[in-house]
């Protein structure tokens, strides 16, 4: 196995123009944090087996930077780079990025607040014990705003889903620059298109779950960075514009072996209301809990090629979970989704809901019951937090400390955001996401 120094030195030899390394981690609010170090200082740290540090509460800030009453008053965390995630930032000349595990030096369980570490460990366990592996890819929706937070004025506005209109001028140039930068960073782009009025989408190719999320973090930053070059602000905020469709993210999950799909799907559906506290974790996330096509759905249901339900089945072994947005910590979100599905496999849960081929929102209650659709999704942040708090399904996967700190932080977040006007709340999400 290659040492950290070997990986870093070899990378710098192949990319001699790199001057700065971005040490990155996502906090529990899904906000990406970056510490920049020079390549020489980075080499010194690795050679001495030392680490850059951040404060002990760095994982625990709400969207508006608030802290819960149980956040520790003091502490120190080390950033442990996963050098397998090292890649060039072609959108920022001379920069490379590496995703880090967060090690709490004050805890007997140092990785207790690090979803990335927990996801890595669980994937190893599931493959070893049950011979189950995954590939994942993401659809990233984003909105472009001008310096005043409004829709940019252009003769070729984005008007609808997958239209050529909106891809004839600067939006096309910008998106092409993003795609070229991503592919130069070894991030596969499957396609891009207009997604809705004033909204674009980029879909990344399949990778192992942790690497896919690492690539997603780079993709978000690449989109935002290149938009700035065009004098624009790119945002993945759930409700960036008051009169436009809400913005989400979709994760595609391919399961091997495909024969375990039904039990996996049964497990995810069984825990979906609690999962939403982790996948749609913010006040404005719930604009997407709607019966409108391409939203997150309103009911616990699934369907083959059905975009009115939270889980779309695509082909044997492949699912799309639609109740997700960019305010999630994606490592934490995917950890919960996969853990729920693996519980279904381990316990042999039966798939009680039928393959729904209509919009269940429009059915009568008895028609829904005939399909096994009997539960509604939470339609606000407070409700989903309560469901997660009362559920025990993820206690072992998350650990007592992470679950307790996450819920406490989200309760503060919900209270603070509920007291803001829609305009001021939207401003926070647009700024942070």
Short mmCIF file of C-alpha atoms in Angstrom, two decimals:
data_model
loop_
_atom_site.label_atom_id
_atom_site.label_comp_id
_atom_site.label_asym_id
_atom_site.label_seq_id
_atom_site.Cartn_x
_atom_site.Cartn_y
_atom_site.Cartn_z
CA UNK A 1 0.00 0.00 0.00
CA UNK A 2 1.31 3.44 -0.93
CA UNK A 3 2.17 5.77 1.92
CA UNK A 4 0.65 9.24 2.22
CA UNK A 5 4.00 10.79 1.33
CA UNK A 6 4.32 8.60 -1.76
CA UNK A 7 0.86 9.55 -3.00
CA UNK A 8 1.38 13.27 -2.39
CA UNK A 9 4.91 13.39 -3.82
CA UNK A 10 3.90 11.44 -6.92
CA UNK A 11 0.92 13.75 -7.45
CA UNK A 12 3.07 16.88 -7.17
CA UNK A 13 5.61 15.36 -9.55
CA UNK A 14 2.86 14.84 -12.14
CA UNK A 15 1.44 18.32 -11.51
CA UNK A 16 4.44 20.60 -10.86
CA UNK A 17 2.30 23.76 -11.22
CA UNK A 18 0.41 23.03 -7.97
CA UNK A 19 1.29 25.63 -5.33
CA UNK A 20 -1.56 25.26 -2.85
CA UNK A 21 -3.45 22.34 -1.32
CA UNK A 22 -7.04 22.83 -0.17
CA UNK A 23 -7.71 20.80 2.98
CA UNK A 24 -11.49 20.41 2.90
CA UNK A 25 -14.30 19.02 5.02
CA UNK A 26 -18.08 19.37 5.09
CA UNK A 27 -19.70 20.25 8.44
CA UNK A 28 -22.99 18.72 9.58
CA UNK A 29 -24.88 21.53 7.80
CA UNK A 30 -23.28 20.42 4.55
CA UNK A 31 -21.20 23.59 4.25
CA UNK A 32 -17.77 23.03 2.69
CA UNK A 33 -14.84 24.39 4.69
CA UNK A 34 -11.35 24.91 3.28
CA UNK A 35 -7.92 25.48 4.80
CA UNK A 36 -5.29 26.39 2.19
CA UNK A 37 -1.67 25.40 2.75
CA UNK A 38 1.36 25.68 0.51
CA UNK A 39 2.63 22.48 -1.07
CA UNK A 40 5.86 22.71 0.93
CA UNK A 41 4.03 23.09 4.23
CA UNK A 42 1.78 20.20 3.27
CA UNK A 43 4.80 18.01 2.56
CA UNK A 44 6.26 19.04 5.92
CA UNK A 45 3.05 18.07 7.73
CA UNK A 46 2.92 14.67 6.05
CA UNK A 47 6.61 14.04 6.70
CA UNK A 48 6.22 14.83 10.41
CA UNK A 49 2.86 12.98 10.65
CA UNK A 50 1.22 16.18 11.80
CA UNK A 51 -2.11 17.72 10.83
CA UNK A 52 -3.76 21.08 10.26
CA UNK A 53 -6.31 21.84 12.95
CA UNK A 54 -9.70 23.52 13.37
CA UNK A 55 -11.80 24.33 16.41
CA UNK A 56 -13.66 21.62 18.29
CA UNK A 57 -17.05 23.01 17.25
CA UNK A 58 -16.23 23.23 13.54
CA UNK A 59 -18.65 20.45 12.56
CA UNK A 60 -21.57 21.83 14.56
CA UNK A 61 -22.56 25.21 13.10
CA UNK A 62 -26.07 25.81 11.78
CA UNK A 63 -26.71 27.55 8.46
CA UNK A 64 -26.53 30.99 10.11
CA UNK A 65 -23.40 29.97 12.09
CA UNK A 66 -25.39 29.49 15.32
CA UNK A 67 -24.51 26.76 17.80
CA UNK A 68 -26.72 24.55 19.94
CA UNK A 69 -26.58 24.68 23.76
CA UNK A 70 -24.83 21.28 23.85
CA UNK A 71 -22.00 22.17 21.45
CA UNK A 72 -18.71 21.83 23.37
CA UNK A 73 -17.27 25.16 24.61
CA UNK A 74 -13.70 24.16 23.79
CA UNK A 75 -11.88 21.56 21.73
CA UNK A 76 -9.54 20.90 18.84
CA UNK A 77 -10.01 18.80 15.71
CA UNK A 78 -7.35 17.58 13.32
CA UNK A 79 -7.91 17.38 9.57
CA UNK A 80 -6.70 13.95 8.41
CA UNK A 81 -6.43 14.07 4.60
CA UNK A 82 -7.62 11.08 2.61
CA UNK A 83 -4.93 11.32 -0.05
CA UNK A 84 -6.92 8.99 -2.32
CA UNK A 85 -9.25 11.96 -2.87
CA UNK A 86 -6.48 14.34 -4.01
CA UNK A 87 -7.26 16.02 -7.34
CA UNK A 88 -6.35 19.16 -9.23
CA UNK A 89 -8.70 22.16 -9.17
CA UNK A 90 -8.64 23.10 -12.82
CA UNK A 91 -10.98 26.00 -12.06
CA UNK A 92 -8.33 27.54 -9.78
CA UNK A 93 -4.85 27.58 -11.31
CA UNK A 94 -2.16 26.16 -9.05
CA UNK A 95 -4.64 24.57 -6.62
CA UNK A 96 -5.41 20.99 -5.67
CA UNK A 97 -7.96 19.74 -3.15
CA UNK A 98 -8.14 16.82 -0.73
CA UNK A 99 -11.10 15.76 1.40
CA UNK A 100 -10.35 15.22 5.07
CA UNK A 101 -11.58 13.12 7.95
CA UNK A 102 -12.25 15.18 11.08
CA UNK A 103 -10.50 13.78 14.18
CA UNK A 104 -11.69 15.14 17.54
CA UNK A 105 -8.63 15.24 19.80
CA UNK A 106 -10.83 15.69 22.88
CA UNK A 107 -12.85 12.51 22.39
CA UNK A 108 -12.21 8.86 23.16
CA UNK A 109 -13.99 8.17 19.87
CA UNK A 110 -12.10 10.64 17.66
CA UNK A 111 -14.23 10.23 14.51
CA UNK A 112 -17.56 10.46 16.35
CA UNK A 113 -18.64 13.58 14.41
CA UNK A 114 -17.18 12.61 11.01
CA UNK A 115 -19.82 11.23 8.60
CA UNK A 116 -17.18 10.64 5.94
CA UNK A 117 -15.24 8.28 8.19
CA UNK A 118 -18.42 6.50 9.26
CA UNK A 119 -19.47 6.01 5.63
CA UNK A 120 -16.05 4.60 4.67
CA UNK A 121 -16.15 2.13 7.55
CA UNK A 122 -19.72 1.00 6.85
CA UNK A 123 -19.04 0.40 3.15
CA UNK A 124 -16.10 -1.84 4.08
CA UNK A 125 -18.29 -3.71 6.59
CA UNK A 126 -21.17 -4.24 4.13
CA UNK A 127 -18.88 -5.52 1.40
CA UNK A 128 -17.02 -7.82 3.80
CA UNK A 129 -20.03 -9.28 5.61
CA UNK A 130 -22.73 -9.25 2.94
CA UNK A 131 -20.82 -8.91 -0.33
CA UNK A 132 -22.86 -5.84 -1.27
CA UNK A 133 -21.30 -2.92 -3.14
CA UNK A 134 -22.63 0.33 -4.60
CA UNK A 135 -22.01 2.83 -7.36
CA UNK A 136 -23.50 6.30 -7.07
CA UNK A 137 -23.88 9.37 -9.24
CA UNK A 138 -25.53 12.73 -8.71
CA UNK A 139 -27.76 15.15 -10.57
CA UNK A 140 -26.85 18.68 -9.49
CA UNK A 141 -29.41 21.43 -10.03
CA UNK A 142 -28.30 25.04 -9.74
CA UNK A 143 -29.53 28.57 -10.37
CA UNK A 144 -27.57 31.53 -11.72
CA UNK A 145 -28.15 34.95 -10.16
CA UNK A 146 -26.75 38.39 -10.89
CA UNK A 147 -25.06 40.59 -8.29
CA UNK A 148 -28.43 41.82 -7.01
CA UNK A 149 -29.73 38.26 -6.51
CA UNK A 150 -32.04 38.40 -9.52
CA UNK A 151 -32.31 36.39 -12.74
CA UNK A 152 -29.59 37.58 -15.14
CA UNK A 153 -30.96 39.63 -18.01
CA UNK A 154 -30.28 37.85 -21.29
CA UNK A 155 -31.88 37.47 -24.69
CA UNK A 156 -31.76 33.69 -24.23
CA UNK A 157 -33.36 32.94 -20.88
CA UNK A 158 -33.82 29.45 -19.43
CA UNK A 159 -37.53 28.76 -19.73
CA UNK A 160 -38.21 25.03 -19.24
CA UNK A 161 -36.83 21.51 -18.84
CA UNK A 162 -34.32 20.31 -21.47
CA UNK A 163 -35.01 23.09 -23.95
CA UNK A 164 -32.40 24.42 -26.33
CA UNK A 165 -33.58 27.85 -25.27
CA UNK A 166 -31.24 28.93 -22.50
CA UNK A 167 -28.26 27.14 -24.06
CA UNK A 168 -27.46 29.47 -26.93
CA UNK A 169 -25.45 32.16 -25.20
CA UNK A 170 -23.46 32.80 -22.03
CA UNK A 171 -25.22 30.03 -20.09
CA UNK A 172 -23.90 27.51 -22.60
CA UNK A 173 -20.39 28.99 -22.47
CA UNK A 174 -20.41 28.92 -18.67
CA UNK A 175 -21.68 25.34 -18.47
CA UNK A 176 -19.18 24.13 -21.06
CA UNK A 177 -16.37 25.69 -19.02
CA UNK A 178 -17.65 23.87 -15.92
CA UNK A 179 -17.86 20.51 -17.70
CA UNK A 180 -14.39 20.87 -19.21
CA UNK A 181 -12.91 21.78 -15.82
CA UNK A 182 -14.60 18.80 -14.16
CA UNK A 183 -13.43 16.30 -16.75
CA UNK A 184 -9.89 17.67 -16.50
CA UNK A 185 -10.15 16.83 -12.77
CA UNK A 186 -11.16 13.21 -13.59
CA UNK A 187 -14.81 13.79 -12.77
CA UNK A 188 -17.02 12.18 -15.40
CA UNK A 189 -19.94 14.26 -16.64
CA UNK A 190 -22.77 12.26 -18.19
CA UNK A 191 -24.84 15.18 -19.47
CA UNK A 192 -26.02 18.71 -18.80
CA UNK A 193 -29.23 20.52 -19.71
CA UNK A 194 -31.74 23.11 -18.63
CA UNK A 195 -33.71 21.69 -15.71
CA UNK A 196 -36.56 24.16 -15.14
CA UNK A 197 -37.16 27.88 -15.65
CA UNK A 198 -33.94 29.66 -14.57
CA UNK A 199 -32.33 26.35 -13.54
CA UNK A 200 -29.53 24.18 -14.97
CA UNK A 201 -28.49 20.61 -14.21
CA UNK A 202 -25.25 18.65 -14.49
CA UNK A 203 -25.17 14.87 -13.97
CA UNK A 204 -21.97 13.14 -12.90
CA UNK A 205 -21.02 9.57 -13.74
CA UNK A 206 -21.04 6.55 -11.41
CA UNK A 207 -18.33 6.13 -8.79
CA UNK A 208 -18.00 4.39 -5.45
CA UNK A 209 -20.09 6.30 -2.86
CA UNK A 210 -17.33 8.17 -1.01
CA UNK A 211 -15.48 9.07 -4.19
CA UNK A 212 -18.76 10.18 -5.78
CA UNK A 213 -19.43 12.58 -2.91
CA UNK A 214 -15.84 13.84 -2.99
CA UNK A 215 -16.39 14.57 -6.68
CA UNK A 216 -19.71 16.24 -5.85
CA UNK A 217 -17.98 18.61 -3.41
CA UNK A 218 -15.52 19.54 -6.16
CA UNK A 219 -18.37 19.92 -8.66
CA UNK A 220 -20.25 22.36 -6.42
CA UNK A 221 -17.13 24.46 -5.95
CA UNK A 222 -16.28 24.34 -9.65
CA UNK A 223 -19.77 25.56 -10.61
CA UNK A 224 -19.62 28.43 -8.14
CA UNK A 225 -16.04 29.40 -8.99
CA UNK A 226 -16.59 29.55 -12.75
CA UNK A 227 -19.88 31.42 -12.34
CA UNK A 228 -17.96 34.18 -10.54
CA UNK A 229 -15.75 34.57 -13.62
CA UNK A 230 -18.92 35.39 -15.55
CA UNK A 231 -19.97 37.93 -12.91
CA UNK A 232 -22.69 35.61 -11.63
CA UNK A 233 -23.53 33.79 -8.40
CA UNK A 234 -24.35 30.09 -8.72
CA UNK A 235 -26.44 28.61 -5.94
CA UNK A 236 -27.92 25.23 -5.05
CA UNK A 237 -30.18 26.80 -2.39
CA UNK A 238 -33.52 24.96 -2.17
CA UNK A 239 -35.53 28.08 -2.99
CA UNK A 240 -33.22 30.59 -4.63
CA UNK A 241 -36.02 32.50 -6.35
CA UNK A 242 -39.48 33.14 -4.87
CA UNK A 243 -41.45 32.42 -8.05
CA UNK A 244 -39.41 29.55 -9.51
CA UNK A 245 -39.39 25.81 -8.89
CA UNK A 246 -37.40 24.64 -5.90
CA UNK A 247 -33.89 23.28 -6.44
CA UNK A 248 -32.85 19.79 -5.40
CA UNK A 249 -30.28 17.06 -5.95
CA UNK A 250 -30.90 13.47 -6.98
CA UNK A 251 -28.67 10.51 -6.15
CA UNK A 252 -28.54 7.43 -8.35
CA UNK A 253 -27.64 4.23 -6.52
CA UNK A 254 -26.65 1.03 -8.32
CA UNK A 255 -26.66 -2.05 -6.11
CA UNK A 256 -24.61 -5.19 -6.61
CA UNK A 257 -25.93 -7.83 -6.66
CA UNK A 258 -29.17 -6.53 -8.24
CA UNK A 259 -31.09 -9.45 -6.77
CA UNK A 260 -31.07 -7.70 -3.39
CA UNK A 261 -32.85 -4.61 -4.74
CA UNK A 262 -36.31 -5.38 -3.36
CA UNK A 263 -35.15 -5.83 0.24
CA UNK A 264 -32.88 -2.79 -0.08
CA UNK A 265 -35.76 -0.69 -1.41
CA UNK A 266 -38.06 -1.97 1.36
CA UNK A 267 -35.55 -0.84 3.97
CA UNK A 268 -35.20 2.65 2.49
CA UNK A 269 -38.97 3.10 2.21
CA UNK A 270 -39.48 1.89 5.78
CA UNK A 271 -37.15 4.59 7.14
CA UNK A 272 -37.73 7.33 4.56
CA UNK A 273 -39.50 9.84 6.87
CA UNK A 274 -36.54 9.71 9.28
CA UNK A 275 -34.03 9.79 6.40
CA UNK A 276 -35.50 13.10 5.24
CA UNK A 277 -34.16 14.84 8.35
CA UNK A 278 -30.72 14.10 6.87
CA UNK A 279 -31.40 14.42 3.12
CA UNK A 280 -33.75 17.44 3.18
CA UNK A 281 -32.47 18.95 6.40
CA UNK A 282 -33.30 22.63 6.09
CA UNK A 283 -36.28 24.90 6.51
CA UNK A 284 -36.56 25.68 2.80
CA UNK A 285 -36.02 22.05 1.75
CA UNK A 286 -39.73 21.38 2.17
CA UNK A 287 -40.74 23.53 -0.78
CA UNK A 288 -40.03 20.32 -2.72
CA UNK A 289 -42.47 18.13 -0.77
CA UNK A 290 -45.12 18.49 -3.40
CA UNK A 291 -47.26 16.42 -5.74
CA UNK A 292 -45.81 18.32 -8.71
CA UNK A 293 -43.67 16.27 -11.10
CA UNK A 294 -39.92 16.32 -10.38
CA UNK A 295 -40.38 17.30 -6.75
CA UNK A 296 -39.61 15.04 -3.78
CA UNK A 297 -43.12 13.62 -3.61
CA UNK A 298 -45.54 13.72 -0.69
CA UNK A 299 -45.96 10.03 0.11
CA UNK A 300 -43.74 7.07 0.96
CA UNK A 301 -43.82 5.39 -2.45
CA UNK A 302 -41.74 4.20 -5.36
CA UNK A 303 -42.33 3.63 -9.05
CA UNK A 304 -40.56 2.57 -12.20
CA UNK A 305 -39.71 5.71 -14.20
CA UNK A 306 -42.09 7.67 -11.96
CA UNK A 307 -40.94 11.20 -11.11
CA UNK A 308 -43.92 11.92 -8.86
CA UNK A 309 -42.58 9.68 -6.07
CA UNK A 310 -39.49 10.03 -3.86
CA UNK A 311 -37.81 6.89 -5.24
CA UNK A 312 -37.69 6.16 -8.96
CA UNK A 313 -36.69 2.68 -10.08
CA UNK A 314 -34.76 2.81 -13.34
CA UNK A 315 -33.55 -0.71 -14.07
CA UNK A 316 -32.56 -3.83 -12.17
CA UNK A 317 -30.40 -2.81 -9.24
CA UNK A 318 -30.58 0.94 -9.90
CA UNK A 319 -32.64 3.49 -7.98
CA UNK A 320 -32.91 7.27 -7.92
CA UNK A 321 -33.68 8.95 -4.59
CA UNK A 322 -35.21 12.36 -5.26
CA UNK A 323 -35.81 13.66 -1.71
CA UNK A 324 -32.36 15.26 -1.40
CA UNK A 325 -30.89 18.75 -1.72
CA UNK A 326 -27.61 20.60 -1.40
CA UNK A 327 -28.18 21.66 2.21
CA UNK A 328 -27.43 18.07 3.25
CA UNK A 329 -24.09 16.75 4.38
CA UNK A 330 -23.96 14.23 1.54
CA UNK A 331 -21.74 11.78 3.42
CA UNK A 332 -24.29 11.73 6.23
CA UNK A 333 -27.26 11.57 3.84
CA UNK A 334 -25.87 8.66 1.85
CA UNK A 335 -24.81 6.88 5.04
CA UNK A 336 -28.43 6.96 6.22
CA UNK A 337 -29.89 5.90 2.85
CA UNK A 338 -27.52 2.96 2.46
CA UNK A 339 -27.82 1.93 6.11
CA UNK A 340 -31.62 1.82 5.79
CA UNK A 341 -31.35 -0.28 2.65
CA UNK A 342 -28.81 -2.63 4.19
CA UNK A 343 -31.12 -3.12 7.18
CA UNK A 344 -33.76 -4.20 4.68
CA UNK A 345 -31.34 -6.75 3.21
CA UNK A 346 -30.12 -8.04 6.58
CA UNK A 347 -33.65 -8.42 7.97
CA UNK A 348 -35.18 -9.62 4.71
CA UNK A 349 -37.85 -6.91 4.77
CA UNK A 350 -40.66 -7.53 2.26
CA UNK A 351 -41.44 -4.86 -0.33
CA UNK A 352 -45.05 -4.09 0.63
CA UNK A 353 -45.59 -1.05 -1.59
CA UNK A 354 -46.48 -1.80 -5.21
CA UNK A 355 -44.77 -0.25 -8.22
CA UNK A 356 -46.72 3.01 -8.51
CA UNK A 357 -47.32 4.10 -12.10
CA UNK A 358 -49.35 7.25 -11.42
CA UNK A 359 -49.07 10.36 -9.29
CA UNK A 360 -50.19 8.99 -5.89
CA UNK A 361 -50.97 12.53 -4.74
CA UNK A 362 -53.98 12.51 -7.08
CA UNK A 363 -55.37 9.14 -5.94
CA UNK A 364 -58.12 8.58 -3.43
CA UNK A 365 -57.05 7.14 -0.09
CA UNK A 366 -58.48 3.68 -0.84
CA UNK A 367 -56.63 3.64 -4.18
CA UNK A 368 -53.38 4.47 -2.43
CA UNK A 369 -53.97 1.78 0.20
CA UNK A 370 -54.45 -0.80 -2.56
CA UNK A 371 -50.92 0.06 -3.70
CA UNK A 372 -49.52 -0.17 -0.17
CA UNK A 373 -49.03 3.61 0.00
CA UNK A 374 -50.14 4.40 3.54
CA UNK A 375 -47.70 6.97 4.94
CA UNK A 376 -47.05 10.61 4.18
CA UNK A 377 -43.65 12.26 4.12
CA UNK A 378 -42.95 15.01 6.65
CA UNK A 379 -43.73 18.38 5.10
CA UNK A 380 -41.61 20.58 7.36
CA UNK A 381 -38.23 20.56 9.04
CA UNK A 382 -39.58 20.43 12.58
CA UNK A 383 -41.57 17.28 11.86
CA UNK A 384 -38.71 15.43 10.16
CA UNK A 385 -36.34 16.28 13.05
CA UNK A 386 -38.90 14.90 15.50
CA UNK A 387 -39.21 11.66 13.52
CA UNK A 388 -35.42 11.20 13.47
CA UNK A 389 -35.16 12.00 17.17
CA UNK A 390 -37.77 9.38 18.08
CA UNK A 391 -36.48 6.73 15.68
CA UNK A 392 -33.85 4.19 16.76
CA UNK A 393 -33.11 2.89 13.26
CA UNK A 394 -29.92 4.92 12.82
CA UNK A 395 -28.66 4.92 16.42
CA UNK A 396 -25.92 2.37 15.78
CA UNK A 397 -24.96 3.77 12.35
CA UNK A 398 -24.73 7.41 13.42
CA UNK A 399 -23.62 6.85 17.00
CA UNK A 400 -25.10 8.55 20.05
CA UNK A 401 -22.90 11.63 19.89
CA UNK A 402 -23.41 12.49 16.22
CA UNK A 403 -27.18 11.96 16.35
CA UNK A 404 -27.52 14.03 19.56
CA UNK A 405 -25.38 16.91 18.29
CA UNK A 406 -27.01 16.89 14.86
CA UNK A 407 -30.57 17.07 16.19
CA UNK A 408 -29.65 19.79 18.72
CA UNK A 409 -28.05 21.87 15.98
CA UNK A 410 -31.00 21.38 13.63
CA UNK A 411 -33.48 22.38 16.34
CA UNK A 412 -31.63 25.69 16.72
CA UNK A 413 -31.49 26.02 12.94
CA UNK A 414 -35.23 25.43 12.56
CA UNK A 415 -36.10 27.95 15.27
CA UNK A 416 -33.82 30.65 13.86
CA UNK A 417 -34.96 30.16 10.27
CA UNK A 418 -38.65 30.10 11.20
CA UNK A 419 -38.32 33.56 12.73
CA UNK A 420 -36.94 35.13 9.55
CA UNK A 421 -38.91 36.54 6.65
CA UNK A 422 -38.92 34.45 3.48
CA UNK A 423 -36.62 37.00 1.87
CA UNK A 424 -34.06 36.99 4.68
CA UNK A 425 -34.14 33.21 5.02
CA UNK A 426 -33.65 32.80 1.29
CA UNK A 427 -30.69 35.18 1.46
CA UNK A 428 -28.97 32.92 4.01
CA UNK A 429 -29.40 29.81 1.87
CA UNK A 430 -28.30 31.54 -1.31
CA UNK A 431 -25.18 32.83 0.43
CA UNK A 432 -24.20 29.54 2.07
CA UNK A 433 -25.20 27.08 -0.67
#
